[in-house]
XYZ file of C-alpha atoms in Angstrom:
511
model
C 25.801 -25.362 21.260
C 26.364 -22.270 23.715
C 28.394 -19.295 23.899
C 29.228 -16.481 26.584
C 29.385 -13.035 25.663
C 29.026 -9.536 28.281
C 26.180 -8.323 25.546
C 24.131 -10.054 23.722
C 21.728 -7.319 21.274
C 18.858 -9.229 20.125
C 17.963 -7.257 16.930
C 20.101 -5.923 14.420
C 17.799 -2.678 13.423
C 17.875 0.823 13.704
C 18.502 0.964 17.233
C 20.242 -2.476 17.677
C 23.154 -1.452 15.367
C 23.006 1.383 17.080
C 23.552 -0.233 20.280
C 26.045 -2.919 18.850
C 28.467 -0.288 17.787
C 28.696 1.956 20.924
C 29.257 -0.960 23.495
C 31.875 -2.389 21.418
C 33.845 0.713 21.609
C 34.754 -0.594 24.780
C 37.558 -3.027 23.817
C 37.112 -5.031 26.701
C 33.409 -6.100 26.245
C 32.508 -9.025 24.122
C 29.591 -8.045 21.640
C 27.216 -9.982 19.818
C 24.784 -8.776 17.721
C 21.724 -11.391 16.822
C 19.838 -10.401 13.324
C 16.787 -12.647 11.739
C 17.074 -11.316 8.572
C 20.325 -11.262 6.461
C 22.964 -8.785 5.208
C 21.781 -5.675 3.619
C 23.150 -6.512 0.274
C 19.998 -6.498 -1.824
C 21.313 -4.047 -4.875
C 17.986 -2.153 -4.403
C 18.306 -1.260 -0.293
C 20.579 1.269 -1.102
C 19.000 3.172 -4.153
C 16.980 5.458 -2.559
C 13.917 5.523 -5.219
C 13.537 1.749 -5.308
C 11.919 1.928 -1.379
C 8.806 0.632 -2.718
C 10.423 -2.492 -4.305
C 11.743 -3.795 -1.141
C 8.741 -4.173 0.332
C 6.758 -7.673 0.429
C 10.542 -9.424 -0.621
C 12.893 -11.401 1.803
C 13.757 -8.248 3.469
C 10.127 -7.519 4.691
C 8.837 -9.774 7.579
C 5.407 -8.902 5.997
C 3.408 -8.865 8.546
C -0.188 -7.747 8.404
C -2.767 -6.538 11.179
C -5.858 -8.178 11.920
C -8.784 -6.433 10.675
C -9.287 -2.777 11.681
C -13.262 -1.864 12.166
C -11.637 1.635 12.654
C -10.903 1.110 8.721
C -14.028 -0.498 6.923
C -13.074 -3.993 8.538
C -9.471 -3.732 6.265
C -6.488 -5.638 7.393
C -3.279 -3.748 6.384
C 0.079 -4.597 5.086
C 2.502 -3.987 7.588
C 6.246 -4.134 6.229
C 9.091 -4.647 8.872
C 12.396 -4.561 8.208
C 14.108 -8.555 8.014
C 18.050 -7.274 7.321
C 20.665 -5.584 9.138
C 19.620 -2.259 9.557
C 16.130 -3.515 10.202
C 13.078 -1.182 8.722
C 15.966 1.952 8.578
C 16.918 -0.727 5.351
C 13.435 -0.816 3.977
C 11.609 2.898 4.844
C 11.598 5.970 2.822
C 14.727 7.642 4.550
C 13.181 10.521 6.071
C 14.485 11.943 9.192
C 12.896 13.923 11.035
C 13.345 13.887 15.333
C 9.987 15.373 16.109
C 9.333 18.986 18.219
C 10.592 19.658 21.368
C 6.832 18.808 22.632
C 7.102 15.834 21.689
C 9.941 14.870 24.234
C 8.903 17.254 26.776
C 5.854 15.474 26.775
C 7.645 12.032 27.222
C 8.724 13.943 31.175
C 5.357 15.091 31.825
C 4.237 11.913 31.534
C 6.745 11.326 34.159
C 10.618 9.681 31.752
C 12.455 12.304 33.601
C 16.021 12.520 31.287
C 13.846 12.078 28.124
C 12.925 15.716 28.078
C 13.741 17.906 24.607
C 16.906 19.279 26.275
C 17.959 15.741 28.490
C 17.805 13.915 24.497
C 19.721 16.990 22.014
C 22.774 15.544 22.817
C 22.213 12.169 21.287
C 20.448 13.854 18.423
C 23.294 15.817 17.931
C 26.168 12.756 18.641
C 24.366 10.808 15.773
C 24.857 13.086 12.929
C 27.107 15.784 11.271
C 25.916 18.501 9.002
C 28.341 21.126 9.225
C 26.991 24.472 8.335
C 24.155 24.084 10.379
C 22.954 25.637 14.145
C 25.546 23.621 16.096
C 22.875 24.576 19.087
C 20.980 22.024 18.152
C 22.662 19.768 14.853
C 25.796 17.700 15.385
C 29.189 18.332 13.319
C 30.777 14.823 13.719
C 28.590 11.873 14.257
C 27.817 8.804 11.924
C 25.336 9.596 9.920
C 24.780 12.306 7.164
C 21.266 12.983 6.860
C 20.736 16.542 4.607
C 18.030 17.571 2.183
C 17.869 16.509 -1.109
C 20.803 17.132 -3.284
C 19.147 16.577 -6.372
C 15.373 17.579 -5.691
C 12.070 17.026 -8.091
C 10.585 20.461 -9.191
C 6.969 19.637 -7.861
C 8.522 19.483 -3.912
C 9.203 23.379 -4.150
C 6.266 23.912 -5.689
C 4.356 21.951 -2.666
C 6.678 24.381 -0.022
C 5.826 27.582 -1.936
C 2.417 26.479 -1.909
C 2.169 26.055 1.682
C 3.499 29.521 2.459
C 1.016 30.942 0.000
C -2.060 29.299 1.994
C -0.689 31.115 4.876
C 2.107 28.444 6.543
C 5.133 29.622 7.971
C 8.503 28.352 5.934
C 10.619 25.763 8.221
C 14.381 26.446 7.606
C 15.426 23.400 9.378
C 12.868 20.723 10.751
C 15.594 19.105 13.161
C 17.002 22.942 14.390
C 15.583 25.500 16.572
C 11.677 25.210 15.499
C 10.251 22.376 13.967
C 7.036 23.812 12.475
C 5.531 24.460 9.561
C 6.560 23.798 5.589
C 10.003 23.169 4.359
C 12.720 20.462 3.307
C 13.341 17.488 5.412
C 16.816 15.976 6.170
C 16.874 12.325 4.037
C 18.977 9.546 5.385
C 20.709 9.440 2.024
C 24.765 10.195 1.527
C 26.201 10.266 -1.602
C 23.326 8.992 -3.893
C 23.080 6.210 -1.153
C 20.700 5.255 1.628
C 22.762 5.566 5.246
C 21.024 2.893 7.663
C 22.545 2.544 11.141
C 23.841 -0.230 9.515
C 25.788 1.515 6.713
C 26.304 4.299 9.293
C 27.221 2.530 12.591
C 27.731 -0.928 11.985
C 29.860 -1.650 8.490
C 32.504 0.974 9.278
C 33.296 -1.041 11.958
C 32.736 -4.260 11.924
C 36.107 -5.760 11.139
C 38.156 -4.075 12.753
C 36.391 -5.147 15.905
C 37.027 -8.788 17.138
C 35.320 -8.062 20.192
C 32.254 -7.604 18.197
C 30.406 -10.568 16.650
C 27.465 -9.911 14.150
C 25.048 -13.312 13.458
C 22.712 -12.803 10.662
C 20.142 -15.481 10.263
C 19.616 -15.798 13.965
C 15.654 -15.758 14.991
C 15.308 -15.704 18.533
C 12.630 -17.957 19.481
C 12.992 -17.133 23.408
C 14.611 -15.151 26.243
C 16.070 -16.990 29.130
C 15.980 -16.539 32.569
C 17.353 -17.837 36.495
C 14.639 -16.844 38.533
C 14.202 -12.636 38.187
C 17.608 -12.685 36.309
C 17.481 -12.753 32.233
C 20.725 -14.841 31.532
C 20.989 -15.595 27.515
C 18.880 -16.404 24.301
C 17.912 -19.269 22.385
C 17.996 -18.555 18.736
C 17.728 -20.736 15.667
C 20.538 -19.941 12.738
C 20.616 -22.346 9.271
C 17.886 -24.516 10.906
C 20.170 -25.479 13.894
C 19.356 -24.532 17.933
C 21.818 -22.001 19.548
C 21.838 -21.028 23.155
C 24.020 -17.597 24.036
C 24.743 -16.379 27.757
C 24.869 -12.914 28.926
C 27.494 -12.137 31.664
C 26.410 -8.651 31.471
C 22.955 -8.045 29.782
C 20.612 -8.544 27.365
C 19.348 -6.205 24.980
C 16.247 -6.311 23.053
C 16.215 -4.409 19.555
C 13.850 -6.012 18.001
C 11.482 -3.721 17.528
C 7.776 -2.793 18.123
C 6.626 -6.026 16.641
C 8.969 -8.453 18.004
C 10.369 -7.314 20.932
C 7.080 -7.459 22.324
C 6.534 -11.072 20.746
C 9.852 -12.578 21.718
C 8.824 -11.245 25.608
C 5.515 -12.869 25.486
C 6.832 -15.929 23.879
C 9.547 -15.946 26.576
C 6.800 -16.043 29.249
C 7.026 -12.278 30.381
C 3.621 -10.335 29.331
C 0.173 -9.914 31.000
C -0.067 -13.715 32.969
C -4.040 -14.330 31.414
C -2.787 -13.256 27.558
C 0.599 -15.864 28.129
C -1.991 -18.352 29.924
C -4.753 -18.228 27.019
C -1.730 -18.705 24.816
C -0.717 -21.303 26.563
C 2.624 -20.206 26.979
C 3.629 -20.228 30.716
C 4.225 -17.242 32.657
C 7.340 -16.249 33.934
C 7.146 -12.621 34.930
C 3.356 -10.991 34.695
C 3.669 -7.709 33.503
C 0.305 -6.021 31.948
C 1.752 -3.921 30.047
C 3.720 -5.893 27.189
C 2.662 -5.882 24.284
C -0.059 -2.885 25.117
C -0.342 0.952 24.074
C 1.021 0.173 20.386
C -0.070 2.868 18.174
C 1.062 4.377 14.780
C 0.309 7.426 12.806
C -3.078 6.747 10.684
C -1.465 7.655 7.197
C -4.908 9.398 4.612
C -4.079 10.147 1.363
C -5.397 13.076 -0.653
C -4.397 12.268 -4.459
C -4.428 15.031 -7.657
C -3.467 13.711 -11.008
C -0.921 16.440 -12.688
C -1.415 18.649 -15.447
C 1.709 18.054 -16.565
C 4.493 15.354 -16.406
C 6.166 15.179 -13.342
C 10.101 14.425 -13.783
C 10.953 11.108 -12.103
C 12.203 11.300 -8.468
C 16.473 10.866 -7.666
C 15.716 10.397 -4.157
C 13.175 9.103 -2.264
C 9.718 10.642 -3.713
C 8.926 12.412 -0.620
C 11.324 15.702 0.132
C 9.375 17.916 1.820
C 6.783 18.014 4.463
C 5.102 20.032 6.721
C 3.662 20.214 10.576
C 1.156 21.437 12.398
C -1.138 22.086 15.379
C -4.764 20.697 15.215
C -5.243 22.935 18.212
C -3.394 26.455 19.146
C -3.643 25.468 22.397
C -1.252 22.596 22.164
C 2.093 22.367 23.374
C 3.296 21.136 20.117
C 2.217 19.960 16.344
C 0.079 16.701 16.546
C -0.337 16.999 12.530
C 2.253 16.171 9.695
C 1.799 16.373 5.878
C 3.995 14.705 3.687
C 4.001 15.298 0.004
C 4.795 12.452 -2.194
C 5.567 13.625 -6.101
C 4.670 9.983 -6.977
C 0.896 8.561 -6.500
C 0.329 6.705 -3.024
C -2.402 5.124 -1.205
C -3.781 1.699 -0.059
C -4.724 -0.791 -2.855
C -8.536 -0.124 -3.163
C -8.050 3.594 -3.910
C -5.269 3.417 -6.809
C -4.550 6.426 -9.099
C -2.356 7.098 -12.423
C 1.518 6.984 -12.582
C 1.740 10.636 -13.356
C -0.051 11.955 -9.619
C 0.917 13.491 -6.746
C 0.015 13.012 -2.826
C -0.472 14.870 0.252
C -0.171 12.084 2.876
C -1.601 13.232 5.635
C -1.175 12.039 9.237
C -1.879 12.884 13.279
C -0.499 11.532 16.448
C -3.606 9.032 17.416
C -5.782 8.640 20.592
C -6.730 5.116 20.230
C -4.830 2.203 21.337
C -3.777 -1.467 20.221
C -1.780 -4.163 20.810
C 0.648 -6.783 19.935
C -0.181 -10.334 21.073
C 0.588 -13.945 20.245
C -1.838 -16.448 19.216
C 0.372 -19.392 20.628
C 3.885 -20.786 21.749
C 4.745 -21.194 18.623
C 7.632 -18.882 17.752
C 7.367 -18.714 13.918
C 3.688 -18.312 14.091
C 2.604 -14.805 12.519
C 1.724 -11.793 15.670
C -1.603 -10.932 16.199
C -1.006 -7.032 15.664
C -3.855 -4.995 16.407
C -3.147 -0.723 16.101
C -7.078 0.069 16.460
C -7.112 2.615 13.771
C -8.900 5.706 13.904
C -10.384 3.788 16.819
C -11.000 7.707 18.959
C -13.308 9.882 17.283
C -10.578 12.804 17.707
C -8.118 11.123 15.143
C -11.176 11.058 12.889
C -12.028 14.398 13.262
C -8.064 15.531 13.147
C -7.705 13.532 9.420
C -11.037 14.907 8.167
C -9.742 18.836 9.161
C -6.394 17.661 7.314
C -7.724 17.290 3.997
C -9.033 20.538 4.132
C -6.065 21.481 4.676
C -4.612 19.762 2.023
C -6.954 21.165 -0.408
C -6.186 24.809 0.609
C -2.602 24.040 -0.259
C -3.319 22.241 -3.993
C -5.479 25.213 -4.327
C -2.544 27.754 -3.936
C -1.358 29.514 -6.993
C 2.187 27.978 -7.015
C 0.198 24.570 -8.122
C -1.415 26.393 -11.103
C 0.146 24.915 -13.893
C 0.442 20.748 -11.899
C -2.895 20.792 -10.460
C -5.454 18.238 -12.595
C -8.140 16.781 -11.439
C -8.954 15.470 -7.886
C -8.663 12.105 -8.021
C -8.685 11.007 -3.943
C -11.357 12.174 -2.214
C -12.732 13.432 -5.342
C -14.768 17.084 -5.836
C -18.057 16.073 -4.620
C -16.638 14.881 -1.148
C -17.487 18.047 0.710
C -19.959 17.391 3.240
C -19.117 15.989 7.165
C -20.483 12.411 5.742
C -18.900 11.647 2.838
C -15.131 13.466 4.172
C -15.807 10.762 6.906
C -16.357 8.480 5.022
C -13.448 9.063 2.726
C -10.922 8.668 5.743
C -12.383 5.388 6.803
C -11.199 3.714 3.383
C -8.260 5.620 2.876
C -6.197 5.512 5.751
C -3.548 3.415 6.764
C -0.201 3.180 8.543
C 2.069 5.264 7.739
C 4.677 2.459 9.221
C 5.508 4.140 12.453
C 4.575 1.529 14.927
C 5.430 2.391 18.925
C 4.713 2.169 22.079
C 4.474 -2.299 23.212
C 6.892 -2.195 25.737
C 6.360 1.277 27.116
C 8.762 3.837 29.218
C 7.358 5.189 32.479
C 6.582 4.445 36.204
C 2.811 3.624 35.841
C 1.487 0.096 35.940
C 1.241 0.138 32.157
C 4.680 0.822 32.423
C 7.269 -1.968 30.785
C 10.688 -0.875 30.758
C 12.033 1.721 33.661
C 13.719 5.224 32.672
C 17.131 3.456 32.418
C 14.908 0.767 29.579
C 15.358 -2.039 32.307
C 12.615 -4.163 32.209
C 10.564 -3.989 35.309
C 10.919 -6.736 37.921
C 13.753 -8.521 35.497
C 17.726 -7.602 36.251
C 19.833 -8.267 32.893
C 17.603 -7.377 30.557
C 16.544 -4.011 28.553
C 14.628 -2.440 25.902
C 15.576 -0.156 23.467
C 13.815 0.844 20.244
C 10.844 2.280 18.755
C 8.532 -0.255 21.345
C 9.391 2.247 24.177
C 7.896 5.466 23.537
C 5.507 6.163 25.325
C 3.844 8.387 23.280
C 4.396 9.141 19.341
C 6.307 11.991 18.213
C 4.475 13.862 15.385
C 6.518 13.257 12.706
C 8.715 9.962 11.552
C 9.911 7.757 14.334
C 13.315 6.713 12.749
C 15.476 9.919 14.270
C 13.958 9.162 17.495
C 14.420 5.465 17.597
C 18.100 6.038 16.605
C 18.518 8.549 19.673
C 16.665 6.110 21.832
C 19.687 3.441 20.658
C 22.600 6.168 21.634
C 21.290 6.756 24.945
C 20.932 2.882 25.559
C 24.363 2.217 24.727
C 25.109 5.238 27.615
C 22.624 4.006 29.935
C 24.017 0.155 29.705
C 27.731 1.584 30.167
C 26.191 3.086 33.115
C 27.571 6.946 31.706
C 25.833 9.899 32.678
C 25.699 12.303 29.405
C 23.965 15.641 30.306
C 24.592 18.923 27.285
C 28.292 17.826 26.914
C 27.447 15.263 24.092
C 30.211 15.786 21.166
């Protein structure tokens, strides 16, 4: 069975529902949206404090890496988003776009147009928070992402604390300067997490019959007529479909499996696709390569008291950092959890709190495939704390999370140390500490990468390189990390698809 559409978004995630809604605004272009997983209906997607619960159910592809030497030889638990509104359905709704550096740092490294002030625009179409700095925050976009409304005592207490060890305050993380200690927006709206799916996609999505949304629908491989990607095979309620792109395709399907689906397709580094036996269409090194992800450490104190239970999502407030003065922007973020967290070996009592502590990495993985077999598990490989410098950057974090639990505003919550303990002072045993308590901190990036170098996978317009039809947009093309959470960016990345697909040029004149 085949169909014909102008679009076909493989990938119904943050950015794919993104991308979904904007090109059907043009009533003349036939949509269709292609999502493995199902509708976001599970009860406990949108209550923001049941996050955790999601996790390792049929909305989590579950994936794990392979074991990370970087990490004691630990494999970790990776959980991906399987439902419309992908892992923006399944993560802790913070949002956060990163610091100017971070995007100005995306041109140096030569994405001309992703620069701080060449991406405010989409930052600002996506949202609206009236009252803010309109320089910077939208007024009348989709999405409604604020601080919390209904905030746990112990996340002022981790702000004042932070200004009493010496940190400036941040009035608004996603405004004019987006350093130091402060609130973070939350992608919650009236009690209720916002996805791009709530946000962009359910709005809309009957009202548009030019839009067609197919949950279900694993694509198993891109097709192509010589250098031209023309369609998708996809399986849906255990039958074959083939769909036909008049237009293009886009793939949304993340940093995972938009890599996968292009190796699987044939288009990836030609000896990976050969030992995999898959044959190669299009060689291109760089698929599947340069995927990284904030190392996540976690420094744990039990309370003195007990904490109130959390109304949003256990994590309100944050703070951000340079390792180095010298640095064009923060390459440090601390997040403070009211609520005990940590990987499995290093557990701690209900009634704890957390300074998560992470740093834009050095080191370098990848995402391969271990065969043609398209519902075989990834072989995903992030190479944790795999440079010495991300080792060194964690190990300085925790004393700076200590400085902050030792500020007076903690005086009457701080207990005992629990994670890395008292006696954990020296340069061995703080080393040591990192290596079995980091983890991801579920921000992979970076397997189909932006730029014009021969690691390069996608072009500055997300066309893949040597391939007509066929682009790239979500969290696999960064090239580099921002320092904070990668959802905000991932969702601009989507609104500047959409513009770059319609072939519109949007400079500071984004409403």
């Amino acid at each position: 069975m085949s169909a014909r559409y102008d679009y076909v978004v493989v990938g119904g995630g943050t950015a794919g529902c993104v991308v979904a809604a904007r090109l059907s605004e043009d009533t003349d272009s036939r949509v269709l949206l292609l999502e493995s997983g199902g509708p976001d209906s599970k009860a406990e997607i949108s209550d923001p404090p049941a996050w955790p619960s999601v996790w390792g159910t049929e909305v989590d592809y579950g994936y794990r890496t392979v074991p990370q030497a970087g990490t004691g030889g630990a494999a970790h638990d990776w959980p991906r988003g399987h439902t419309l509104g992908g892992s923006h359905s399944i993560n802790a709704m913070v949002h956060l776009r990163g610091h100017r550096g971070d995007f100005d740092q995306w041109a140096r490294m030569g994405c001309t147009g992703w620069d701080y002030d060449s991406v405010l625009p989409y930052f600002r179409r996506m949202e609206s928070v009236p009252g803010r700095d309109a320089r910077f925050r939208g007024t009348d976009g989709p999405l409604r992402p604020a601080p919390s409304a209904a905030p746990n005592p112990l996340s002022q207490v981790f702000v004042d604390a932070a200004v009493a060890a010496g940190h400036p305050r941040a009035d608004d993380f996603n405004g004019a300067d987006g350093e130091g200690a402060g609130w973070h927006d939350l992608s919650i709206a009236d009690g209720m997490r916002q996805s791009t799916a709530a946000a962009y996609l359910r709005p809309i999505r009957d009202a548009r019959p030019n839009l067609t949304v197919a949950t279900g629908a694993r694509a198993h491989r891109l097709l192509f007529d010589a250098d031209q990607c023309t369609g998708v095979e996809y399986r849906q309620d255990g039958a074959g479909h083939t769909v036909y792109a008049d237009r293009e395709v886009i793939l949304s399907a993340g940093t995972v499996d938009s890599p996968r689906l292009l190796l699987l397709s044939g288009v990836g580094p030609a000896a990976d696709l050969e030992y995999a036996g898959v044959d190669v269409v299009h060689d291109l090194p760089g698929v599947g390569r340069n995927l990284h992800d904030h190392p996540l450490c976690n420094v744990v104190y039990e309370a003195a008291q007990p904490i109130p239970p959390g109304n949003t999502n256990h994590a309100e407030t944050s703070m951000v950092w340079r390792s180095d003065p010298s640095l064009t922007g923060p390459d440090m973020q601390l997040m403070f959890m009211h609520v005990p967290f940590g990987p499995p070996a290093l557990p701690a009592p209900p009634n704890s709190f957390t300074f998560g502590l992470a740093t834009v990495p050095q080191a370098r993985g990848a995402v391969r495939i271990a065969g043609p077999d398209p519902s075989a598990q990834p072989l995903i490989d992030p190479n944790y704390l795999g440079a010495e410098r991300d080792v060194l950057r964690l190990v300085d974090a925790v004393a700076v999370a200590r400085e902050i639990a030792a500020a007076h505003p903690f005086d009457a919550w701080r207990g005992k140390e629990l994670h890395p303990g008292p006696d954990a002072r020296d340069q061995h045993s703080l080393r040591e500490f990192v290596t079995r308590a980091t983890g991801t901190y579920f921000h992979p990036v970076g397997t189909c990468a932006m730029g014009t170098g021969p690691g390069a996978v996608v072009d500055l317009d997300l066309r893949l390189r040597g391939v007509r039809g066929l682009r790239v947009a979500d969290a696999s093309v960064m090239p580099r990390i921002v320092c904070v959470n990668t959802n905000a960016a991932t969702i601009m990345i989507g609104e500047k698809a959409a513009d770059l697909v319609r072939g519109r040029e949007v400079a500071g004149s984004v409403s």
